[in-house]
Amino acid sequence: MQLYGDVRYLKGIGEARAKLLEKLGIRTVYDLISYFPRDYEDRSVIRELADIQEGETACVRAVVVSTPLLNRIRNGLSITRFRIADDSGTAEVTIFNQPYIKNSLRVGSRYSFYGRFQRFGGKLGLQNPTFERSDEEGKTTGRIVPVYRLTAGISQNTLIKSIRQGLDSCLDELPDLLPAETVRRYHLTDVRRAYRSIHMPSDMSEAMRARERLVFEELFVLACALGSMKNQRRNEAGHVIPAPKLEEFAERLPFHLTNAQSRAIEEAFADMASGCAMNRLVQGDVGSGKTMVAAACIWAVCRSGFQAAFMAPTELLADQHYRTFSELLEPMGVRVVQLKSSMTAKAKRDAVEKLALGEADLAVGTHALLSEGVEYPRLALAVTDEQHRFGVGQRSALAAKTSAPHVLVMSATPIPRTLALILYGDLDVSIIDELPPGRQKVDTYAVDESMRPRIQRFIVRLVEEGRQVYVVCPMIEENEEGTLDLRSASEVYEQLRTTVFPQFKLGLLHGKMKAAEKESVMAGFVSGEIQILVSTTVVEVGVDVPNAALMVVENADRFGLSQLHQLRGRVGRGEHKSYCVLFKGKGGGISAERLDALVKESDGFRISEEDLKLRGPGDFFGSRQHGLPTMHIADLSASLDVLKEAQEEASRVLALDPTLERHPPLMRRVTSIFQNAAGG
Ligand code: ADP
Ligand code: MG
């Protein structure tokens, strides 16, 4: 057997099981032995039969003292029974549907049994235990046994046996991805030992040491991949955009830029003037004014005679930014066009033509900006807004439209630092840690149904004062069970419009509406004509209507904390005192205490850390859109310290050996990560 050989050639695997293993991501022997346990069962302690209590799971060594009695019931079903005894007592063993046991068990021989015991009256019973002869003990009993994540048709025992086979035949070929200095510096376990110990530890501390090493290795490899990506980009030449005076831009604005905004803009200006391509992430809480950073960069690029593209994740946001940029930048000489799928063919053609001829300087739109046939002869800057909606793959797609444009990425959700380091590890980061002055904290209340009448009176008061209100409902999948007490946006809209607030003008917005409908509803809300907007989470990111002063969320337990924080960020954007009311719903999602955390906490970063702990990293990106490799062993919500060490070490290694040519196994692994990520 060879390390990179197909698992189907392992004894006991074959074609059929190989197919099943593929579902677990296992193709080669290397994959197989890199399939780490999710947990362990301690079967190393041998117990006395007499001490075992009802319901206990335990390991015993006992002699078979009665001839196994086989009862065939019907349809091939059978029961085999026999007694076992050790020095302290006896137990009755029952085994279902394994008739061959009758002949393979030897009366008078000693076996090790592991399973769950029961006591009926004084009698001890054991059903369907795992067992092996005591003199051959050590595979499934008498030791710490790994527990693997399974798929139908593959049992724990199959995995245990084949992984052991893989280790026995290939461990010597296993390359060490970590440089020897790294292993020494961090006192890590040797790779071969780590692989053996993670699967077959002799005690738990050995398993933990192995785990430590493998977590470090996984994060280190990832950090090397991102680090070398960053290096490559660093060295790419970029269009030189002479840095303009910031005041020239600032004096056109109706407000003063915050210090954090100015700092971020100056950093971006410096990048773009440097001769190398900019790769910068602007991270800031909702409402911190990231759009102005983009606007300043776009202005700088266009006044130098280049083009810029600004990509938003939804049409709604694309429209909003189109309005903002047209109003702000057209007077400064920037010619703006819009590009989105819902435009008429003619309007699209017009925009595309203007871009191609250099008669437009800025294209604002959705991923339609990436469509074939759209060309930007002088593109020097690609901005993507609300980045986590796109993922690593698309980020580079816009950049690929031309050679080495400057790239500016705006992150909507303040994401936990661990994830930021990984997801954006290849970018420089500007953090906007300051809200524009005069912003007031949004008063947040988590309430139950009994408060509904009061909230409705409150809505009436606010709307009569001239404010606007959002009512957001969770998205409901059509076949979702138990949705009866969930309020869908359309239902809520109908009810509010006809019976609760017939005196007001309401609008409804949800994902299934046609783009043109959505647009006209949104326009109605922006102009103030629509007073109460009932919607699904389409308003979650970025939408900016300063006159809106109340956000009501139905079934708030159905949302993630970060998402609720985003929703809350839709209000409190103007001079008006603003509120957020979270109807707790009936539970089933995040608990009432978690909602209370949101009531007290207004810092998006802290909320996102909490969210990560609660829901894991997957939810931050939607269904694995982030294009990162699957983690085999590292837990991103728990490994921040290790991640930092791994990153430091990666920078150190890359500084001495930028192409990793002195560490071939590491280089091969890093290259394969790139190949997989390019597909996502
Ligand atoms: P986000 O960071 O969430 O994208 P936006 O860029 O949409 O935030 O800005 C939120 C609101 O704050 C907008 O209405 C914008 O015009 C306003 N704004 C931005 N910067 C400032 C500032 N320095 N002073 C006052 N208002 C600002
Ligand atoms: Mg924004």
XYZ file of C-alpha atoms and ligand atoms in Angstrom:
708
model
C 0.000 0.000 0.000
C 1.139 3.516 -0.744
C 0.283 6.741 1.023
C -1.270 8.280 -2.074
C -2.767 4.959 -3.185
C -6.520 4.450 -3.492
C -8.254 3.175 -0.337
C -10.165 0.578 -2.331
C -7.056 -1.601 -2.302
C -7.022 -1.795 1.486
C -8.070 -5.118 2.940
C -11.768 -5.059 3.810
C -12.592 -1.917 1.772
C -13.184 -2.714 -1.912
C -15.252 -0.782 -4.483
C -18.481 -0.388 -2.538
C -16.971 0.868 0.687
C -14.547 3.076 -1.216
C -17.560 4.865 -2.701
C -18.996 5.399 0.768
C -15.694 6.650 2.091
C -15.583 9.169 -0.712
C -18.624 10.787 0.892
C -16.414 11.462 3.868
C -13.832 13.050 1.606
C -11.590 9.984 1.760
C -9.960 8.796 -1.446
C -6.367 7.983 -0.665
C -4.732 6.284 2.276
C -3.406 9.712 3.221
C -6.989 11.034 3.338
C -7.963 8.054 5.420
C -5.338 8.492 8.088
C -6.040 12.243 8.060
C -9.631 11.453 8.999
C -9.338 12.357 12.647
C -11.658 11.169 15.424
C -14.308 13.528 16.689
C -14.183 12.038 20.155
C -12.891 9.128 22.232
C -14.375 6.422 24.395
C -12.286 5.389 27.329
C -12.392 1.589 27.348
C -9.046 1.302 29.025
C -10.383 0.769 32.523
C -11.304 -2.872 33.146
C -14.173 -3.172 35.610
C -15.419 -5.959 37.868
C -18.833 -7.321 36.981
C -20.020 -7.076 40.582
C -19.420 -3.299 40.667
C -21.317 -2.399 37.560
C -24.457 -0.335 38.005
C -27.623 -0.244 35.938
C -27.122 1.790 32.759
C -23.324 1.901 32.905
C -21.168 1.566 29.822
C -18.030 -0.332 30.747
C -15.308 -2.738 29.728
C -14.906 -6.125 31.480
C -12.666 -9.165 31.050
C -14.682 -12.335 31.501
C -14.782 -16.007 30.604
C -17.636 -17.481 28.582
C -19.141 -19.987 31.015
C -22.139 -21.380 29.159
C -22.583 -22.788 25.670
C -24.128 -20.070 23.481
C -27.782 -20.773 22.841
C -29.011 -19.745 19.406
C -32.685 -18.948 18.849
C -33.716 -18.342 15.254
C -36.894 -16.320 15.308
C -38.018 -15.689 11.722
C -36.891 -13.820 8.599
C -33.290 -14.470 9.477
C -33.643 -12.770 12.848
C -31.875 -14.520 15.684
C -30.873 -14.184 19.311
C -27.748 -15.699 20.825
C -27.434 -15.910 24.603
C -24.625 -16.977 26.891
C -23.230 -16.290 30.347
C -19.920 -14.733 31.219
C -18.108 -14.599 34.557
C -15.128 -12.906 36.158
C -13.848 -13.332 39.732
C -16.500 -11.000 41.080
C -19.704 -12.120 39.405
C -21.596 -13.098 36.275
C -23.641 -11.492 33.506
C -26.024 -12.655 30.788
C -25.003 -11.586 27.272
C -27.576 -11.233 24.472
C -26.527 -10.741 20.869
C -28.966 -10.114 18.032
C -28.670 -11.320 14.470
C -25.132 -12.664 14.529
C -25.826 -16.420 14.505
C -22.208 -17.259 13.574
C -21.151 -16.199 17.049
C -22.418 -19.490 18.411
C -19.631 -21.294 16.625
C -16.847 -18.746 16.941
C -17.083 -18.202 20.702
C -15.169 -20.715 22.797
C -16.594 -21.753 26.137
C -13.905 -21.454 28.786
C -12.016 -18.705 26.899
C -11.537 -15.207 28.205
C -12.775 -12.213 26.224
C -12.904 -8.473 26.708
C -16.395 -7.073 26.380
C -17.425 -3.455 26.032
C -21.007 -2.251 26.119
C -23.901 -0.907 28.069
C -24.986 -3.002 31.077
C -28.426 -3.336 32.554
C -29.674 -4.770 35.801
C -33.019 -6.509 36.051
C -33.633 -7.320 39.683
C -30.224 -8.462 40.823
C -29.268 -9.795 37.389
C -26.698 -8.141 35.208
C -27.311 -8.148 31.438
C -25.297 -6.962 28.448
C -26.711 -6.542 24.928
C -24.756 -6.472 21.677
C -21.355 -5.714 23.174
C -18.170 -5.245 21.172
C -15.721 -7.942 22.157
C -12.405 -9.520 21.298
C -10.326 -12.321 22.778
C -8.497 -11.082 25.830
C -5.143 -12.204 24.505
C -5.766 -10.152 21.328
C -7.265 -7.228 23.185
C -6.393 -3.684 22.126
C -8.370 -2.943 18.972
C -11.840 -2.206 20.266
C -11.540 -2.947 23.978
C -9.066 -2.408 26.781
C -7.930 0.931 25.416
C -9.010 4.403 24.493
C -11.004 3.986 21.307
C -11.513 6.757 18.761
C -15.001 7.749 17.660
C -15.319 8.878 14.043
C -17.979 10.782 12.203
C -19.728 8.144 10.100
C -21.756 7.841 6.962
C -24.402 5.170 6.289
C -22.804 1.817 5.532
C -19.492 2.546 7.250
C -19.178 1.439 10.867
C -16.826 2.600 13.594
C -15.115 -0.766 13.469
C -14.524 -0.575 9.719
C -12.933 2.831 10.117
C -10.879 1.805 13.125
C -9.560 -1.277 11.332
C -8.784 0.361 8.011
C -7.189 3.429 9.555
C -5.008 1.122 11.592
C -4.093 -0.756 8.421
C -3.272 2.521 6.701
C -1.077 3.611 9.583
C 0.710 0.267 9.731
C 1.567 0.256 6.061
C 2.165 3.939 5.267
C 3.167 5.825 8.377
C 6.829 5.846 7.323
C 5.986 7.624 4.091
C 4.066 10.392 5.846
C 5.722 13.731 5.024
C 6.116 16.361 7.698
C 4.460 19.557 6.521
C 6.058 21.483 9.353
C 9.658 22.618 9.032
C 11.906 20.964 11.625
C 12.640 24.338 13.293
C 8.938 24.925 13.743
C 8.425 21.581 15.423
C 11.286 22.375 17.756
C 10.290 25.959 18.475
C 6.778 25.046 19.526
C 7.719 21.721 21.142
C 5.343 19.856 18.891
C 4.943 16.107 18.615
C 6.640 14.474 15.651
C 4.220 14.007 12.764
C 4.257 10.198 12.670
C 3.776 9.925 16.361
C 0.981 12.489 16.196
C -0.878 10.515 13.525
C -0.564 7.305 15.484
C -1.541 8.907 18.775
C -4.546 10.788 17.485
C -6.063 7.497 16.313
C -4.696 5.148 18.955
C -3.717 7.061 22.059
C -2.574 5.089 25.063
C -3.993 7.769 27.300
C -5.902 10.999 26.906
C -2.933 13.271 27.429
C -1.200 11.643 24.483
C -4.310 12.252 22.385
C -4.334 15.897 23.435
C -0.663 16.353 22.529
C -1.290 14.859 19.123
C -4.291 17.072 18.624
C -2.330 20.159 19.555
C 0.231 19.381 16.911
C -2.318 18.648 14.196
C -4.373 21.762 14.910
C -1.216 23.818 14.719
C -0.252 22.138 11.471
C -3.615 22.757 9.869
C -3.688 26.427 10.786
C -0.051 26.860 9.850
C -0.599 25.428 6.377
C -3.582 27.708 5.871
C -1.603 30.705 7.096
C 1.210 29.823 4.687
C -1.249 29.590 1.812
C -2.778 32.971 2.577
C 0.595 34.490 3.320
C 2.072 33.455 0.029
C -1.030 34.675 -1.778
C -0.531 38.025 -0.081
C 3.143 38.053 -1.085
C 2.291 37.385 -4.686
C -0.232 40.193 -4.754
C 2.185 42.499 -2.973
C 4.623 42.129 -5.746
C 2.144 42.773 -8.495
C 2.640 46.147 -10.075
C -0.383 48.426 -9.793
C -1.448 51.558 -11.602
C 0.118 54.528 -9.900
C -2.629 56.837 -8.678
C -1.045 60.020 -7.318
C -2.589 60.612 -3.904
C -4.851 63.656 -4.044
C -5.395 66.022 -1.147
C -8.081 64.566 1.063
C -9.471 68.033 1.879
C -10.421 68.509 -1.737
C -12.777 65.565 -1.359
C -13.829 66.229 2.209
C -14.995 69.770 1.554
C -17.651 68.494 -0.854
C -19.313 66.441 1.859
C -22.236 67.636 3.971
C -20.435 66.396 7.102
C -16.955 66.080 8.553
C -15.236 62.782 7.992
C -14.490 60.923 11.190
C -10.844 60.376 12.082
C -11.239 56.691 11.384
C -12.642 57.402 7.927
C -9.813 59.832 7.123
C -7.246 57.311 8.298
C -8.708 54.541 6.146
C -8.832 56.836 3.120
C -5.223 57.965 3.595
C -4.121 54.342 3.909
C -5.868 53.461 0.676
C -4.468 56.531 -1.089
C -0.973 55.506 -0.016
C -1.510 51.968 -1.306
C -2.672 53.189 -4.670
C 0.206 55.629 -5.032
C 2.792 52.995 -4.150
C 3.177 51.341 -7.534
C 1.989 48.009 -6.150
C -1.559 46.748 -6.292
C -3.730 47.627 -3.287
C -5.494 44.758 -1.504
C -7.304 46.381 1.352
C -10.184 45.412 3.551
C -12.197 48.159 5.220
C -13.872 46.751 8.250
C -16.298 48.702 10.361
C -19.509 48.331 12.223
C -22.823 49.101 10.540
C -23.246 52.818 9.997
C -19.575 53.619 10.449
C -19.486 55.209 6.995
C -17.494 52.752 4.901
C -19.121 53.994 1.712
C -17.246 57.292 1.964
C -13.935 55.454 1.925
C -14.954 53.818 -1.319
C -16.184 57.121 -2.711
C -12.889 58.833 -1.971
C -10.900 56.069 -3.652
C -13.173 56.055 -6.685
C -12.794 59.805 -6.987
C -8.995 59.559 -6.727
C -8.853 56.916 -9.443
C -11.265 58.614 -11.828
C -9.633 62.015 -11.581
C -6.417 60.337 -12.722
C -8.226 59.195 -15.845
C -8.860 55.591 -14.830
C -12.069 53.621 -14.348
C -13.517 52.058 -11.228
C -16.115 49.350 -10.610
C -18.217 49.016 -7.472
C -19.953 45.693 -6.859
C -22.788 45.249 -4.338
C -24.321 41.909 -3.306
C -27.979 42.811 -3.968
C -29.836 44.970 -6.466
C -31.256 46.942 -3.597
C -27.813 47.960 -2.452
C -26.585 48.496 -5.972
C -29.428 50.982 -6.484
C -28.703 52.764 -3.274
C -25.021 53.108 -4.024
C -25.766 54.199 -7.548
C -27.827 57.056 -6.128
C -25.188 57.968 -3.535
C -22.310 57.964 -5.986
C -24.218 59.793 -8.702
C -25.208 62.560 -6.311
C -21.802 62.897 -4.738
C -19.392 62.175 -7.555
C -21.093 63.409 -10.747
C -20.602 67.031 -9.616
C -16.941 66.170 -9.116
C -16.657 65.046 -12.717
C -17.111 61.287 -12.347
C -19.431 59.798 -14.977
C -21.442 57.004 -13.362
C -23.323 54.122 -15.008
C -25.297 51.301 -13.486
C -25.214 47.617 -14.462
C -27.563 44.979 -13.088
C -29.362 41.971 -14.492
C -32.840 43.469 -14.184
C -32.094 46.376 -16.529
C -33.539 46.388 -20.053
C -31.264 45.021 -22.732
C -30.967 48.463 -24.222
C -30.004 50.155 -20.962
C -27.386 47.470 -20.435
C -25.998 47.891 -23.916
C -25.757 51.630 -23.360
C -23.840 51.227 -20.136
C -21.519 48.588 -21.558
C -20.803 50.762 -24.567
C -20.001 53.791 -22.440
C -17.603 51.749 -20.358
C -15.923 50.274 -23.415
C -15.490 53.668 -25.020
C -14.211 55.209 -21.829
C -17.216 57.526 -21.692
C -18.080 56.282 -18.219
C -15.680 56.337 -15.277
C -17.548 54.328 -12.665
C -19.768 51.258 -13.001
C -21.994 50.489 -10.022
C -23.883 47.223 -9.969
C -24.318 43.639 -8.915
C -22.336 40.667 -10.199
C -23.651 41.700 -13.614
C -20.469 43.762 -13.602
C -18.618 40.514 -14.145
C -20.670 39.399 -17.149
C -18.939 38.411 -20.280
C -18.634 41.227 -22.746
C -18.414 43.908 -20.095
C -15.069 45.565 -20.570
C -13.254 48.223 -18.674
C -10.359 49.389 -20.814
C -8.925 51.568 -18.053
C -10.031 49.780 -14.900
C -7.760 50.609 -11.976
C -9.986 49.982 -8.960
C -12.424 47.212 -8.058
C -14.514 47.716 -4.925
C -16.731 45.009 -3.452
C -19.202 45.911 -0.758
C -20.511 43.636 1.997
C -17.826 41.168 1.134
C -18.954 38.104 3.026
C -21.741 37.701 0.544
C -19.335 37.015 -2.256
C -16.580 34.804 -1.054
C -12.982 34.576 -2.003
C -13.658 33.294 -5.515
C -15.697 36.240 -6.726
C -13.456 38.711 -5.045
C -10.761 37.758 -7.490
C -13.196 37.488 -10.400
C -13.703 41.229 -10.489
C -9.991 41.768 -10.136
C -9.433 39.402 -13.061
C -11.321 41.720 -15.400
C -8.078 43.542 -15.893
C -4.488 43.132 -14.894
C -3.808 43.928 -11.246
C -6.330 46.601 -10.402
C -6.414 47.981 -6.905
C -8.855 46.018 -4.785
C -10.884 47.491 -1.960
C -13.166 45.230 0.031
C -15.792 46.500 2.438
C -16.869 44.120 5.144
C -20.381 44.485 6.441
C -20.455 42.277 9.450
C -17.709 42.828 11.914
C -16.526 39.265 11.921
C -14.665 37.609 14.756
C -10.965 38.115 14.680
C -10.125 34.481 14.085
C -12.238 34.388 10.995
C -11.042 37.772 9.807
C -7.446 36.608 10.055
C -8.211 33.569 7.998
C -10.744 34.825 5.540
C -8.988 38.089 4.888
C -5.497 36.882 5.736
C -4.334 37.934 2.289
C -5.505 41.530 2.676
C -4.307 44.624 4.489
C -6.910 45.880 6.895
C -8.260 49.324 7.798
C -10.570 49.308 10.757
C -13.180 52.007 11.203
C -13.691 51.884 14.921
C -15.601 55.128 15.303
C -19.162 56.067 14.453
C -20.032 59.474 12.964
C -20.726 61.977 15.730
C -24.234 62.369 17.072
C -25.071 58.724 16.537
C -27.126 57.538 19.428
C -27.272 54.072 20.746
C -30.313 52.247 19.416
C -32.483 51.351 22.401
C -33.157 47.651 22.110
C -35.910 45.628 23.749
C -36.548 41.896 23.651
C -40.243 41.430 24.308
C -42.924 38.773 24.237
C -46.443 38.770 22.819
C -47.965 40.510 25.817
C -46.188 43.688 24.702
C -47.681 43.719 21.211
C -50.482 46.242 21.900
C -47.999 48.678 23.442
C -45.596 48.307 20.548
C -48.418 48.946 18.101
C -49.345 52.151 19.917
C -45.686 53.127 19.827
C -45.550 52.591 16.071
C -48.569 54.845 15.627
C -46.902 57.584 17.665
C -43.625 57.423 15.746
C -45.243 57.388 12.326
C -47.452 60.322 13.302
C -44.284 62.163 14.274
C -43.073 61.580 10.722
C -40.698 58.673 11.302
C -40.597 55.416 9.345
C -40.642 51.856 10.601
C -39.260 48.491 9.467
C -41.005 45.245 10.368
C -38.776 42.264 9.526
C -39.927 38.648 9.440
C -37.796 35.533 9.093
C -37.576 33.869 5.735
C -39.779 30.779 5.751
C -38.849 27.798 3.642
C -41.966 26.406 2.041
C -41.628 22.887 3.347
C -40.471 23.871 6.785
C -42.316 22.061 9.529
C -44.011 23.720 12.439
C -44.121 27.128 10.842
C -47.677 27.743 11.960
C -46.724 30.158 14.657
C -44.084 31.854 12.501
C -45.291 35.019 10.886
C -44.375 35.301 7.227
C -43.776 38.718 5.740
C -46.817 38.556 3.449
C -49.148 37.520 6.271
C -47.887 40.213 8.575
C -48.180 42.757 5.806
C -51.797 41.841 5.059
C -52.747 41.906 8.709
C -51.074 45.215 9.487
C -52.396 46.880 6.339
C -56.004 45.818 6.702
C -56.636 45.727 10.430
C -53.866 47.253 12.516
C -52.624 50.313 10.631
C -55.219 50.961 7.914
C -54.518 54.680 8.271
C -50.866 54.341 7.138
C -49.156 53.530 3.884
C -47.423 50.136 4.048
C -45.023 48.382 1.704
C -44.007 44.740 1.334
C -40.572 43.537 0.297
C -39.417 39.960 -0.096
C -36.912 37.968 -2.078
C -39.431 36.360 -4.442
C -40.657 39.671 -5.864
C -39.578 40.857 -9.293
C -36.657 43.249 -9.286
C -38.760 46.102 -10.632
C -41.365 45.623 -7.909
C -38.709 45.571 -5.225
C -37.171 48.657 -6.645
C -40.382 50.646 -6.642
C -41.206 49.583 -3.070
C -37.732 50.547 -1.923
C -37.922 53.837 -3.759
C -41.253 54.456 -2.011
C -39.633 53.872 1.356
C -36.604 56.017 0.581
C -38.845 58.917 -0.499
C -40.888 58.558 2.687
C -44.116 57.758 0.908
C -44.170 54.271 2.429
C -44.308 54.675 6.207
C -44.038 51.089 7.347
C -41.974 48.583 5.407
C -42.681 44.913 6.062
C -39.906 42.749 4.730
C -37.742 39.678 4.948
C -34.030 40.023 5.564
C -33.440 41.654 2.193
C -32.976 44.860 4.175
C -30.339 43.200 6.288
C -27.251 44.668 4.745
C -26.358 48.201 3.906
C -29.741 49.801 3.267
C -29.658 53.407 4.421
C -32.831 55.383 5.212
C -31.963 57.930 7.920
C -35.588 58.756 8.660
C -36.325 55.206 9.815
C -36.364 55.169 13.609
C -37.800 51.798 14.578
C -36.858 48.263 13.650
C -39.318 45.574 14.709
C -38.162 41.981 14.286
C -40.712 39.179 14.402
C -39.563 35.758 15.678
C -36.193 37.215 16.520
C -35.071 33.842 17.872
C -34.912 32.711 14.254
C -32.002 35.003 13.424
C -28.332 34.903 14.284
C -27.041 37.550 16.655
C -24.887 39.204 14.014
C -27.797 39.282 11.652
C -29.963 40.967 14.280
C -27.198 43.439 14.891
C -27.115 44.166 11.159
C -30.869 44.653 11.135
C -30.661 46.977 14.100
C -28.063 48.945 12.172
C -30.752 49.920 9.654
C -32.069 52.462 12.181
C -30.285 55.106 14.199
C -28.650 56.420 11.052
C -30.058 59.916 11.228
C -30.654 62.534 13.889
C -33.689 60.743 15.319
C -33.725 58.722 18.494
C -34.104 55.121 17.320
C -35.384 51.832 18.683
C -35.193 48.136 17.990
C -37.864 45.743 19.241
C -37.225 42.023 19.112
C -40.244 39.779 19.457
C -38.880 36.699 21.132
C -41.104 34.185 19.381
C -41.650 30.741 20.784
C -38.005 29.745 20.999
C -36.419 26.923 19.079
C -33.694 29.162 17.774
C -31.407 31.289 19.900
C -32.569 31.597 23.437
C -34.036 34.547 25.248
C -30.797 35.087 27.185
C -28.886 35.469 23.951
C -31.330 38.088 22.778
C -30.757 39.827 26.070
C -27.041 39.936 25.259
C -27.935 41.890 22.173
C -30.063 44.257 24.215
C -27.065 45.129 26.371
C -24.278 44.988 23.790
C -23.944 47.413 20.912
C -20.424 46.522 19.777
C -20.694 44.454 16.609
C -17.346 42.761 17.125
C -18.267 41.415 20.514
C -21.630 40.277 19.207
C -19.988 38.419 16.358
C -17.632 36.598 18.725
C -20.671 35.479 20.666
C -22.399 34.418 17.466
C -19.402 32.369 16.385
C -19.475 30.477 19.657
C -23.179 29.858 19.253
C -23.448 28.828 15.669
C -20.013 27.994 14.369
C -18.229 29.576 11.432
C -20.432 28.148 8.682
C -23.227 30.603 9.200
C -21.039 33.604 8.707
C -20.630 32.830 5.077
C -23.769 31.075 4.022
C -23.317 27.605 2.659
C -19.566 27.359 2.558
C -19.193 30.214 0.125
C -15.944 31.295 1.558
C -13.791 29.085 -0.636
C -11.587 28.021 2.239
C -10.565 24.421 2.715
C -12.600 22.352 5.154
C -10.986 22.174 8.555
C -10.165 18.625 9.564
C -9.363 19.243 13.157
C -9.031 22.928 14.013
C -12.057 24.526 15.604
C -12.149 28.084 14.389
C -14.224 29.326 17.258
C -11.742 28.027 19.799
C -8.303 28.244 18.251
C -7.546 31.962 18.249
C -4.319 31.691 20.245
C -3.001 28.816 18.200
C -3.990 30.627 15.047
C -1.935 33.632 16.060
C 1.102 31.466 16.724
C 0.605 29.629 13.468
C 0.433 32.919 11.615
C 3.564 34.289 13.236
C 5.369 31.115 12.373
C 4.086 31.201 8.808
C 5.358 34.758 8.340
C 8.715 33.725 9.745
C 8.981 30.758 7.413
C 7.801 32.728 4.390
C 10.221 35.558 5.115
C 13.159 33.155 4.855
C 11.730 31.023 2.083
C 9.074 32.982 0.148
C 8.462 30.282 -2.449
C 8.667 27.455 0.115
C 11.121 25.655 -2.151
C 13.066 24.545 0.888
C 9.968 22.807 2.263
C 8.637 20.714 -0.621
C 5.849 18.872 1.251
C 4.551 22.181 2.565
C 4.787 23.769 -0.869
C 2.826 20.890 -2.410
C 0.087 21.198 0.184
C -0.150 24.973 -0.189
C -0.415 24.635 -3.958
C -3.210 22.131 -3.630
C -5.107 24.513 -1.348
C -4.925 27.155 -4.069
C -6.184 24.749 -6.671
C -9.186 23.836 -4.558
C -9.915 27.435 -3.583
C -9.845 28.610 -7.192
C -12.847 26.389 -7.862
C -14.841 28.063 -5.058
P -21.790 51.527 6.425
O -20.438 51.574 7.035
O -22.745 50.722 7.240
O -21.768 51.123 4.980
P -22.675 54.018 5.346
O -21.472 54.275 4.542
O -23.884 53.549 4.642
O -22.330 53.016 6.523
O -22.986 55.333 6.182
C -24.102 55.411 7.037
C -24.695 56.795 7.046
O -23.818 57.700 7.677
C -24.934 57.370 5.659
O -26.174 58.037 5.682
C -23.800 58.340 5.467
O -24.153 59.406 4.615
C -23.560 58.832 6.875
N -22.198 59.250 7.153
C -21.073 58.685 6.695
N -19.987 59.299 7.185
C -20.435 60.270 7.996
C -19.795 61.276 8.805
N -18.476 61.367 8.887
N -20.585 62.119 9.515
C -21.930 62.010 9.444
N -22.588 61.106 8.700
C -21.857 60.240 7.979
Mg -22.442 49.834 3.620
